Amino acid sequence: MVEPLTYTQTTLYQEVFVMGKGTIVLAYSGGLDTSICIPLLKERYDYDRVVTVAVHVGQRDEEIDMATKKGKKFADRHYTLDLREKFVSDHIFPAIKANGSYEGYPMGTSLARPLIAQEVVKIAKKEGATAVGHGCTGKGNDQLRFDFIIRSAGLDVVAPIRELNLTREWEIGYAKDHNIPVPVKKDKPWSIDENCWSRSIEGGKLEDPAYHPPEEIYLWTVSPDKSPDTPAKVTIEFQKGVPVTLNKKKMAGYDLIQKLNLLAGKHGIGRNDMVEDRILGLKARENYEHPAATVILAAHRDLESLVLTRQELAFKRMVDDKWSELAYKGLVYEPLYAALNAFINTTQERVNGNVDLEFFKGSVRVLGRMSPNAIYSSDLVSFDSASIDQCHAIGVSQYFGLQARLVHGLTTAKKKMK
Ligand code: ARG
């Protein structure tokens, strides 16, 4: 964190110097959109001070360093907050327990947005700001996720890119006029969002759903055809639904995820190329890579099948879907979200055990699973055991599907039931 002002200093500063609308706090990534927001908030919106906040949720070090340097240079005050562990424990772990996925991929961006917005709100209160700014466009999901948290805190939202209807071309020109370095290079015009759980790549030529993504968009995964010819084996241990050891080594959540990103990424695991339905209804072509998420979710689902009852599994599938919908929309203050988490946490008390996995040529396969809470009895189910009298099943069979059988052949209803 970069030397925060004390509350008294902030108040004093504002009383003495405020001419315009005072202080605004900006969620800042150092990219083109948020970079041009700094001068725009002063020139077009009449704010006196722009305070920038960059939140580290597992982006590459260069990204965070760049945001920190640019924030310090161009804003009146800058904060960089390292919230990697908090992101994992408060947002990724609940997503693992809920098998959190949207339209078939492990969601990532949507998990980080509430945390970023919450932290920016905290700084806004500390800095005596009445508004929070962000660089989201009016087309995506992030604007809604941010706005929801900011408005819930009673602060105003200022979103210059959306409100001024800006295009990328205009932004680049404006940035140049203000001596702001433009990070987008013409030959790699992707819009990237990254946290330790997921990396998303969109925009540019990828906006044509028919366009085949070039290999260069991927950083965490190798192409499955270039991956090693020998498979790798790993074991993940879960306690109460979350991973705690990797290959028997106890690891903090963030480290475990990063290690798995490397191990599984090397084997080409965790790519998605898809057309996604955004909250507004727009369809968007999205590319993702999320090796650790793919592996952990596969292992977690598998372990659940060993320890949860059929009733729990069926009901939890619906709960997981609803949880995922709320998380995708960023509606973390929706009371239902807390209620679903309470149910999910109850089920996860018994999700303890080990899952052995194999990585090979882009896929992850469960090799075996074991749990002290398994509701699996080899004695009962085995072909080789006599601990169940098979004849008892004949009684069950006489009633099994009874109503359908009656509909199917009405005459049999009158015959003696066999
Ligand atoms: N479609 C995803 C979501 O809404 C990811 C968006 C990420 N943004 C980006 N600029 N790549 O969660």
Tab-separated table of C-alpha atoms and ligand atoms in Angstrom:
chain	number	residue	atom	x	y	z
A	1	MET	CA	0.000	0.000	0.000
A	2	VAL	CA	1.372	3.425	-0.897
A	3	GLU	CA	1.475	5.943	1.996
A	4	PRO	CA	-2.211	6.564	2.669
A	5	LEU	CA	-3.237	9.978	3.900
A	6	THR	CA	-4.600	10.078	7.394
A	7	TYR	CA	-8.234	11.006	7.637
A	8	THR	CA	-7.472	14.485	9.081
A	9	GLN	CA	-5.039	15.290	6.317
A	10	THR	CA	-7.621	14.304	3.698
A	11	THR	CA	-10.338	16.443	5.249
A	12	LEU	CA	-8.035	19.397	5.609
A	13	TYR	CA	-6.879	19.074	2.019
A	14	GLN	CA	-10.441	19.141	0.801
A	15	GLU	CA	-11.607	22.052	2.932
A	16	VAL	CA	-8.758	24.231	1.824
A	17	PHE	CA	-8.267	23.363	-1.808
A	18	VAL	CA	-11.517	22.029	-3.230
A	19	MET	CA	-12.733	24.034	-6.201
A	20	GLY	CA	-14.617	21.448	-8.196
A	21	LYS	CA	-16.249	18.235	-7.140
A	22	GLY	CA	-13.514	17.095	-4.771
A	23	THR	CA	-11.976	13.654	-4.797
A	24	ILE	CA	-12.883	10.657	-6.934
A	25	VAL	CA	-11.355	7.218	-6.509
A	26	LEU	CA	-10.723	5.268	-9.695
A	27	ALA	CA	-10.440	1.487	-10.048
A	28	TYR	CA	-7.230	1.372	-12.017
A	29	SER	CA	-5.478	-1.266	-14.133
A	30	GLY	CA	-3.032	0.969	-15.995
A	31	GLY	CA	-4.595	-0.049	-19.329
A	32	LEU	CA	-5.805	2.378	-21.958
A	33	ASP	CA	-9.356	2.819	-20.645
A	34	THR	CA	-8.474	3.537	-17.025
A	35	SER	CA	-5.406	5.597	-17.957
A	36	ILE	CA	-7.385	8.129	-19.952
A	37	CYS	CA	-9.986	8.287	-17.183
A	38	ILE	CA	-7.520	10.251	-15.005
A	39	PRO	CA	-7.398	13.408	-17.160
A	40	LEU	CA	-11.015	12.920	-18.269
A	41	LEU	CA	-12.266	12.968	-14.677
A	42	LYS	CA	-10.611	16.336	-14.196
A	43	GLU	CA	-11.249	17.949	-17.577
A	44	ARG	CA	-14.710	16.664	-18.337
A	45	TYR	CA	-16.096	15.899	-14.891
A	46	ASP	CA	-14.523	18.647	-12.828
A	47	TYR	CA	-12.981	16.489	-10.104
A	48	ASP	CA	-10.073	18.101	-8.249
A	49	ARG	CA	-8.272	14.956	-7.216
A	50	VAL	CA	-8.097	11.528	-8.781
A	51	VAL	CA	-6.944	8.718	-6.516
A	52	THR	CA	-6.157	5.445	-8.291
A	53	VAL	CA	-6.394	1.951	-6.825
A	54	ALA	CA	-4.875	-1.160	-8.402
A	55	VAL	CA	-5.775	-4.501	-6.856
A	56	HIS	CA	-3.450	-7.477	-7.197
A	57	VAL	CA	-5.525	-10.626	-7.679
A	58	GLY	CA	-2.844	-12.616	-9.454
A	59	GLN	CA	-2.148	-10.664	-12.625
A	60	ARG	CA	1.369	-10.929	-14.002
A	61	ASP	CA	3.935	-8.921	-12.034
A	62	GLU	CA	4.599	-6.658	-15.061
A	63	GLU	CA	0.928	-5.671	-15.106
A	64	ILE	CA	0.862	-4.723	-11.444
A	65	ASP	CA	4.210	-2.913	-11.670
A	66	MET	CA	2.982	-0.987	-14.686
A	67	ALA	CA	-0.247	0.008	-12.905
A	68	THR	CA	1.719	1.089	-9.831
A	69	LYS	CA	4.205	3.167	-11.816
A	70	LYS	CA	1.581	4.827	-13.979
A	71	GLY	CA	-0.759	5.437	-11.045
A	72	LYS	CA	2.002	7.126	-9.084
A	73	LYS	CA	2.958	9.239	-12.071
A	74	PHE	CA	-0.436	10.349	-13.353
A	75	ALA	CA	-2.797	10.290	-10.351
A	76	ASP	CA	-2.808	12.551	-7.299
A	77	ARG	CA	-2.427	9.526	-5.053
A	78	HIS	CA	-2.081	5.857	-5.816
A	79	TYR	CA	-2.677	2.634	-3.900
A	80	THR	CA	-1.645	-0.863	-4.937
A	81	LEU	CA	-3.286	-3.510	-2.771
A	82	ASP	CA	-2.031	-7.075	-2.711
A	83	LEU	CA	-5.172	-9.125	-2.121
A	84	ARG	CA	-4.128	-12.406	-3.689
A	85	GLU	CA	-4.736	-14.552	-0.601
A	86	LYS	CA	-8.000	-12.808	0.227
A	87	PHE	CA	-9.177	-13.320	-3.336
A	88	VAL	CA	-8.480	-17.032	-3.039
A	89	SER	CA	-10.002	-17.559	0.397
A	90	ASP	CA	-13.055	-15.307	0.049
A	91	HIS	CA	-13.917	-15.720	-3.635
A	92	ILE	CA	-12.193	-18.690	-5.268
A	93	PHE	CA	-12.774	-21.155	-2.429
A	94	PRO	CA	-16.545	-20.507	-2.398
A	95	ALA	CA	-16.488	-20.953	-6.194
A	96	ILE	CA	-14.770	-24.328	-5.839
A	97	LYS	CA	-17.310	-25.480	-3.262
A	98	ALA	CA	-20.098	-24.364	-5.620
A	99	ASN	CA	-18.444	-25.864	-8.727
A	100	GLY	CA	-18.814	-22.308	-10.040
A	101	SER	CA	-19.068	-22.226	-13.806
A	102	TYR	CA	-20.909	-20.223	-16.416
A	103	GLU	CA	-22.070	-21.722	-19.715
A	104	GLY	CA	-19.555	-24.496	-19.241
A	105	TYR	CA	-16.354	-22.681	-18.242
A	106	PRO	CA	-14.945	-21.934	-14.787
A	107	MET	CA	-15.830	-18.298	-14.179
A	108	GLY	CA	-12.941	-16.018	-13.253
A	109	THR	CA	-13.356	-12.322	-14.013
A	110	SER	CA	-16.708	-12.222	-12.248
A	111	LEU	CA	-15.143	-13.611	-9.047
A	112	ALA	CA	-12.599	-10.798	-8.794
A	113	ARG	CA	-14.827	-7.818	-9.597
A	114	PRO	CA	-16.747	-7.644	-6.299
A	115	LEU	CA	-13.500	-7.759	-4.301
A	116	ILE	CA	-11.888	-5.031	-6.416
A	117	ALA	CA	-14.971	-2.839	-6.131
A	118	GLN	CA	-15.240	-3.408	-2.363
A	119	GLU	CA	-11.632	-2.366	-1.820
A	120	VAL	CA	-11.999	0.696	-4.033
A	121	VAL	CA	-15.093	1.671	-2.030
A	122	LYS	CA	-13.081	1.381	1.212
A	123	ILE	CA	-10.425	3.738	-0.163
A	124	ALA	CA	-13.137	6.109	-1.397
A	125	LYS	CA	-14.542	6.373	2.122
A	126	LYS	CA	-11.069	6.883	3.567
A	127	GLU	CA	-10.252	9.580	1.022
A	128	GLY	CA	-13.552	11.394	1.606
A	129	ALA	CA	-14.676	10.816	-1.985
A	130	THR	CA	-18.318	10.875	-2.996
A	131	ALA	CA	-17.825	8.935	-6.198
A	132	VAL	CA	-15.984	5.972	-7.632
A	133	GLY	CA	-14.880	5.809	-11.239
A	134	HIS	CA	-14.197	2.827	-13.463
A	135	GLY	CA	-13.112	2.312	-17.039
A	136	CYS	CA	-15.738	-0.208	-18.116
A	137	THR	CA	-17.536	0.149	-21.408
A	138	GLY	CA	-21.315	0.102	-21.706
A	139	LYS	CA	-21.256	-3.255	-23.453
A	140	GLY	CA	-19.811	-5.741	-20.998
A	141	ASN	CA	-20.626	-7.334	-17.670
A	142	ASP	CA	-18.034	-5.591	-15.539
A	143	GLN	CA	-19.842	-2.235	-15.536
A	144	LEU	CA	-22.820	-3.883	-13.831
A	145	ARG	CA	-20.703	-5.827	-11.339
A	146	PHE	CA	-18.806	-2.668	-10.322
A	147	ASP	CA	-21.852	-0.391	-10.272
A	148	PHE	CA	-23.749	-2.781	-8.011
A	149	ILE	CA	-21.085	-2.699	-5.293
A	150	ILE	CA	-20.437	1.044	-5.597
A	151	ARG	CA	-24.115	1.982	-5.469
A	152	SER	CA	-24.637	-0.412	-2.540
A	153	ALA	CA	-22.120	1.735	-0.634
A	154	GLY	CA	-24.114	4.892	-1.383
A	155	LEU	CA	-21.473	6.329	-3.704
A	156	ASP	CA	-21.942	7.787	-7.176
A	157	VAL	CA	-20.613	5.929	-10.185
A	158	VAL	CA	-18.673	7.713	-12.910
A	159	ALA	CA	-17.869	5.620	-15.973
A	160	PRO	CA	-16.364	7.954	-18.584
A	161	ILE	CA	-15.887	5.401	-21.364
A	162	ARG	CA	-19.553	4.441	-21.142
A	163	GLU	CA	-20.950	7.918	-20.517
A	164	LEU	CA	-18.948	9.681	-23.219
A	165	ASN	CA	-19.496	6.791	-25.625
A	166	LEU	CA	-15.797	6.614	-26.445
A	167	THR	CA	-14.208	4.494	-29.132
A	168	ARG	CA	-10.777	2.955	-28.937
A	169	GLU	CA	-9.470	5.177	-31.703
A	170	TRP	CA	-10.552	8.347	-29.886
A	171	GLU	CA	-9.028	7.033	-26.664
A	172	ILE	CA	-5.653	6.425	-28.306
A	173	GLY	CA	-5.603	9.980	-29.709
A	174	TYR	CA	-6.608	11.460	-26.358
A	175	ALA	CA	-3.952	9.427	-24.546
A	176	LYS	CA	-1.272	10.677	-26.939
A	177	ASP	CA	-2.360	14.297	-26.422
A	178	HIS	CA	-1.943	13.789	-22.683
A	179	ASN	CA	1.418	12.024	-22.936
A	180	ILE	CA	-0.051	8.822	-21.577
A	181	PRO	CA	1.776	5.777	-22.933
A	182	VAL	CA	-0.600	3.566	-24.909
A	183	PRO	CA	-0.114	-0.090	-24.006
A	184	VAL	CA	-2.012	-1.568	-26.977
A	185	LYS	CA	0.186	-2.506	-29.886
A	186	LYS	CA	-1.429	-2.641	-33.323
A	187	ASP	CA	-0.404	-6.252	-33.975
A	188	LYS	CA	-1.771	-7.585	-30.658
A	189	PRO	CA	-4.986	-5.741	-30.041
A	190	TRP	CA	-6.461	-8.144	-27.483
A	191	SER	CA	-8.374	-7.100	-24.415
A	192	ILE	CA	-7.103	-9.258	-21.588
A	193	ASP	CA	-8.346	-9.774	-18.078
A	194	GLU	CA	-6.284	-11.858	-15.731
A	195	ASN	CA	-6.409	-13.178	-12.195
A	196	CYS	CA	-4.887	-16.322	-10.707
A	197	TRP	CA	-7.994	-18.386	-11.501
A	198	SER	CA	-8.502	-17.408	-15.108
A	199	ARG	CA	-7.170	-15.474	-18.062
A	200	SER	CA	-9.582	-14.138	-20.674
A	201	ILE	CA	-8.729	-12.836	-24.100
A	202	GLU	CA	-11.231	-10.997	-26.273
A	203	GLY	CA	-11.502	-8.254	-28.875
A	204	GLY	CA	-9.684	-7.489	-32.110
A	205	LYS	CA	-9.930	-10.190	-34.740
A	206	LEU	CA	-11.335	-12.584	-32.145
A	207	GLU	CA	-14.601	-10.655	-32.421
A	208	ASP	CA	-15.301	-12.651	-35.567
A	209	PRO	CA	-16.566	-15.961	-34.138
A	210	ALA	CA	-15.349	-17.719	-37.293
A	211	TYR	CA	-11.756	-16.510	-36.823
A	212	HIS	CA	-9.389	-19.213	-35.576
A	213	PRO	CA	-7.511	-17.966	-32.499
A	214	PRO	CA	-3.762	-17.673	-33.045
A	215	GLU	CA	-1.527	-19.565	-30.639
A	216	GLU	CA	-0.046	-16.298	-29.355
A	217	ILE	CA	-3.190	-15.388	-27.379
A	218	TYR	CA	-2.369	-18.134	-24.874
A	219	LEU	CA	0.202	-17.563	-22.153
A	220	TRP	CA	-0.621	-20.124	-19.490
A	221	THR	CA	-1.225	-23.187	-21.667
A	222	VAL	CA	0.727	-24.863	-24.432
A	223	SER	CA	-1.134	-26.269	-27.389
A	224	PRO	CA	-2.164	-29.872	-26.524
A	225	ASP	CA	-0.351	-31.169	-29.622
A	226	LYS	CA	2.897	-29.606	-28.385
A	227	SER	CA	2.478	-30.917	-24.833
A	228	PRO	CA	4.664	-33.716	-23.401
A	229	ASP	CA	4.203	-37.247	-24.738
A	230	THR	CA	4.308	-38.697	-21.258
A	231	PRO	CA	1.437	-38.044	-18.863
A	232	ALA	CA	1.879	-36.423	-15.457
A	233	LYS	CA	0.205	-37.603	-12.270
A	234	VAL	CA	-0.843	-35.390	-9.391
A	235	THR	CA	-2.784	-35.844	-6.168
A	236	ILE	CA	-4.954	-33.144	-4.645
A	237	GLU	CA	-6.234	-33.377	-1.107
A	238	PHE	CA	-9.417	-31.544	-0.162
A	239	GLN	CA	-10.565	-30.520	3.304
A	240	LYS	CA	-14.120	-29.217	3.639
A	241	GLY	CA	-14.386	-28.800	-0.127
A	242	VAL	CA	-11.180	-26.851	-0.743
A	243	PRO	CA	-7.737	-28.000	-1.887
A	244	VAL	CA	-5.131	-28.074	0.880
A	245	THR	CA	-2.281	-30.209	-0.419
A	246	LEU	CA	-0.754	-30.862	-3.818
A	247	ASN	CA	1.237	-34.079	-4.173
A	248	LYS	CA	1.069	-34.422	-0.381
A	249	LYS	CA	2.643	-31.003	0.145
A	250	LYS	CA	0.613	-28.561	2.238
A	251	MET	CA	0.274	-25.275	0.393
A	252	ALA	CA	-1.474	-21.931	0.797
A	253	GLY	CA	-4.402	-21.576	-1.605
A	254	TYR	CA	-2.731	-19.055	-3.889
A	255	ASP	CA	0.502	-21.056	-4.211
A	256	LEU	CA	-1.356	-24.281	-4.845
A	257	ILE	CA	-3.353	-22.667	-7.647
A	258	GLN	CA	-0.270	-21.111	-9.245
A	259	LYS	CA	1.641	-24.392	-9.073
A	260	LEU	CA	-1.256	-26.228	-10.700
A	261	ASN	CA	-1.529	-23.554	-13.386
A	262	LEU	CA	2.060	-24.392	-14.337
A	263	LEU	CA	1.732	-28.182	-14.090
A	264	ALA	CA	-1.560	-28.443	-15.969
A	265	GLY	CA	-0.807	-25.581	-18.371
A	266	LYS	CA	2.264	-27.459	-19.539
A	267	HIS	CA	-0.042	-30.302	-20.596
A	268	GLY	CA	-2.367	-27.985	-22.506
A	269	ILE	CA	-5.243	-28.269	-20.023
A	270	GLY	CA	-7.934	-25.623	-19.614
A	271	ARG	CA	-8.591	-23.777	-22.849
A	272	ASN	CA	-12.055	-22.602	-23.850
A	273	ASP	CA	-13.124	-20.924	-27.054
A	274	MET	CA	-16.771	-20.054	-26.918
A	275	VAL	CA	-19.658	-17.734	-27.644
A	276	GLU	CA	-20.910	-16.414	-24.320
A	277	ASP	CA	-24.183	-14.719	-23.406
A	278	ARG	CA	-23.460	-11.538	-21.508
A	279	ILE	CA	-25.838	-10.110	-18.920
A	280	LEU	CA	-27.153	-7.489	-21.379
A	281	GLY	CA	-27.996	-10.229	-23.856
A	282	LEU	CA	-25.115	-9.580	-26.237
A	283	LYS	CA	-23.343	-12.659	-27.502
A	284	ALA	CA	-19.576	-12.349	-27.268
A	285	ARG	CA	-16.727	-14.494	-28.547
A	286	GLU	CA	-14.506	-15.330	-25.603
A	287	ASN	CA	-11.273	-17.225	-25.205
A	288	TYR	CA	-10.117	-18.447	-21.830
A	289	GLU	CA	-7.333	-20.380	-20.223
A	290	HIS	CA	-7.682	-21.681	-16.682
A	291	PRO	CA	-5.590	-24.817	-16.115
A	292	ALA	CA	-5.755	-24.960	-12.303
A	293	ALA	CA	-9.471	-24.173	-12.249
A	294	THR	CA	-10.223	-26.966	-14.738
A	295	VAL	CA	-8.278	-29.500	-12.691
A	296	ILE	CA	-9.537	-28.455	-9.261
A	297	LEU	CA	-13.172	-28.353	-10.350
A	298	ALA	CA	-12.887	-31.789	-11.996
A	299	ALA	CA	-11.351	-33.235	-8.834
A	300	HIS	CA	-13.849	-31.504	-6.539
A	301	ARG	CA	-16.890	-32.697	-8.493
A	302	ASP	CA	-15.505	-36.190	-8.471
A	303	LEU	CA	-14.919	-36.206	-4.731
A	304	GLU	CA	-18.443	-34.929	-4.138
A	305	SER	CA	-19.796	-37.941	-6.038
A	306	LEU	CA	-18.080	-40.200	-3.493
A	307	VAL	CA	-19.243	-38.498	-0.305
A	308	LEU	CA	-22.591	-36.792	-0.941
A	309	THR	CA	-25.884	-38.628	-1.087
A	310	ARG	CA	-27.859	-38.874	-4.305
A	311	GLN	CA	-30.366	-36.413	-2.830
A	312	GLU	CA	-27.669	-33.940	-1.883
A	313	LEU	CA	-25.991	-34.177	-5.278
A	314	ALA	CA	-29.203	-33.603	-7.201
A	315	PHE	CA	-30.251	-30.645	-5.081
A	316	LYS	CA	-26.765	-29.186	-5.010
A	317	ARG	CA	-26.626	-29.169	-8.808
A	318	MET	CA	-29.516	-26.694	-8.778
A	319	VAL	CA	-27.948	-24.682	-5.962
A	320	ASP	CA	-24.616	-24.577	-7.821
A	321	ASP	CA	-26.352	-23.313	-10.958
A	322	LYS	CA	-28.125	-20.547	-9.059
A	323	TRP	CA	-24.939	-19.671	-7.160
A	324	SER	CA	-23.080	-19.441	-10.462
A	325	GLU	CA	-25.726	-17.183	-11.970
A	326	LEU	CA	-25.522	-14.768	-9.015
A	327	ALA	CA	-21.706	-14.866	-9.003
A	328	TYR	CA	-21.556	-14.240	-12.756
A	329	LYS	CA	-23.746	-11.180	-12.297
A	330	GLY	CA	-21.657	-10.095	-9.308
A	331	LEU	CA	-24.739	-9.985	-7.060
A	332	VAL	CA	-22.819	-10.929	-3.922
A	333	TYR	CA	-25.022	-8.807	-1.636
A	334	GLU	CA	-28.160	-10.604	-2.812
A	335	PRO	CA	-29.424	-12.340	0.366
A	336	LEU	CA	-29.977	-15.515	-1.631
A	337	TYR	CA	-26.230	-15.639	-2.303
A	338	ALA	CA	-25.511	-15.901	1.445
A	339	ALA	CA	-28.272	-18.471	1.872
A	340	LEU	CA	-26.888	-20.628	-0.941
A	341	ASN	CA	-23.389	-20.366	0.542
A	342	ALA	CA	-24.770	-21.560	3.874
A	343	PHE	CA	-26.283	-24.643	2.241
A	344	ILE	CA	-23.138	-25.302	0.226
A	345	ASN	CA	-20.894	-24.984	3.294
A	346	THR	CA	-23.004	-27.542	5.150
A	347	THR	CA	-22.545	-30.063	2.357
A	348	GLN	CA	-18.807	-29.393	2.176
A	349	GLU	CA	-18.187	-30.518	5.788
A	350	ARG	CA	-17.837	-34.057	4.405
A	351	VAL	CA	-15.935	-33.225	1.218
A	352	ASN	CA	-12.600	-34.470	2.522
A	353	GLY	CA	-10.160	-36.781	0.782
A	354	ASN	CA	-7.697	-37.328	-2.034
A	355	VAL	CA	-8.136	-37.352	-5.775
A	356	ASP	CA	-5.446	-38.754	-8.075
A	357	LEU	CA	-5.365	-37.239	-11.535
A	358	GLU	CA	-3.546	-37.633	-14.810
A	359	PHE	CA	-2.700	-34.804	-17.208
A	360	PHE	CA	-2.199	-35.706	-20.837
A	361	LYS	CA	-2.523	-33.864	-24.145
A	362	GLY	CA	-5.033	-31.232	-23.048
A	363	SER	CA	-7.165	-33.365	-20.772
A	364	VAL	CA	-7.398	-34.194	-17.137
A	365	ARG	CA	-8.585	-37.631	-16.044
A	366	VAL	CA	-9.439	-38.820	-12.566
A	367	LEU	CA	-7.461	-41.980	-11.813
A	368	GLY	CA	-8.814	-42.655	-8.345
A	369	ARG	CA	-10.406	-41.081	-5.271
A	370	MET	CA	-10.612	-41.883	-1.568
A	371	SER	CA	-12.272	-40.283	1.425
A	372	PRO	CA	-12.815	-41.027	5.113
A	373	ASN	CA	-16.385	-39.827	4.450
A	374	ALA	CA	-17.065	-42.061	1.460
A	375	ILE	CA	-20.588	-43.446	1.383
A	376	TYR	CA	-19.373	-46.255	-0.760
A	377	SER	CA	-19.323	-49.836	0.394
A	378	SER	CA	-17.311	-52.252	-1.702
A	379	ASP	CA	-18.693	-54.977	0.516
A	380	LEU	CA	-22.237	-54.162	-0.568
A	381	VAL	CA	-21.630	-53.412	-4.226
A	382	SER	CA	-18.938	-55.952	-5.122
A	383	PHE	CA	-19.634	-58.723	-7.643
A	384	ASP	CA	-17.671	-60.977	-5.338
A	385	SER	CA	-19.440	-60.471	-2.032
A	386	ALA	CA	-22.481	-62.219	-0.629
A	387	SER	CA	-23.301	-59.613	1.999
A	388	ILE	CA	-26.518	-58.649	0.237
A	389	ASP	CA	-29.153	-61.284	-0.382
A	390	GLN	CA	-29.823	-60.577	-4.056
A	391	CYS	CA	-33.267	-62.127	-3.785
A	392	HIS	CA	-34.408	-59.066	-1.781
A	393	ALA	CA	-34.152	-57.037	-4.988
A	394	ILE	CA	-36.966	-59.109	-6.495
A	395	GLY	CA	-39.423	-57.398	-4.138
A	396	VAL	CA	-38.173	-53.974	-5.209
A	397	SER	CA	-38.383	-55.023	-8.841
A	398	GLN	CA	-42.091	-55.922	-8.490
A	399	TYR	CA	-42.949	-52.318	-7.684
A	400	PHE	CA	-40.275	-50.624	-9.757
A	401	GLY	CA	-41.827	-48.467	-12.488
A	402	LEU	CA	-45.245	-49.753	-11.503
A	403	GLN	CA	-47.307	-46.824	-12.779
A	404	ALA	CA	-45.525	-46.709	-16.108
A	405	ARG	CA	-46.056	-50.427	-16.518
A	406	LEU	CA	-49.772	-49.969	-15.837
A	407	VAL	CA	-50.035	-47.230	-18.461
A	408	HIS	CA	-47.969	-49.230	-20.909
A	409	GLY	CA	-50.113	-52.352	-20.796
A	410	LEU	CA	-53.419	-51.713	-19.076
A	411	THR	CA	-54.433	-55.352	-19.151
A	412	THR	CA	-51.577	-56.364	-16.883
A	413	ALA	CA	-53.159	-54.251	-14.151
A	414	LYS	CA	-55.810	-56.865	-13.751
A	415	LYS	CA	-53.363	-59.749	-13.679
A	416	LYS	CA	-51.610	-60.798	-10.544
A	417	MET	CA	-48.580	-58.585	-10.077
A	418	LYS	CA	-45.350	-60.396	-10.927
B	1	ARG	N1	-16.746	-12.610	-20.321
B	1	ARG	C1	-16.074	-12.727	-19.084
B	1	ARG	C2	-16.900	-12.156	-17.982
B	1	ARG	O1	-17.764	-11.363	-18.206
B	1	ARG	C3	-14.687	-12.147	-19.111
B	1	ARG	C4	-14.545	-10.712	-19.498
B	1	ARG	C5	-13.141	-10.289	-19.357
B	1	ARG	N2	-12.794	-9.028	-19.935
B	1	ARG	C6	-11.775	-8.817	-20.805
B	1	ARG	N3	-11.538	-7.590	-21.134
B	1	ARG	N4	-11.077	-9.763	-21.332
B	1	ARG	O2	-16.699	-12.519	-16.846
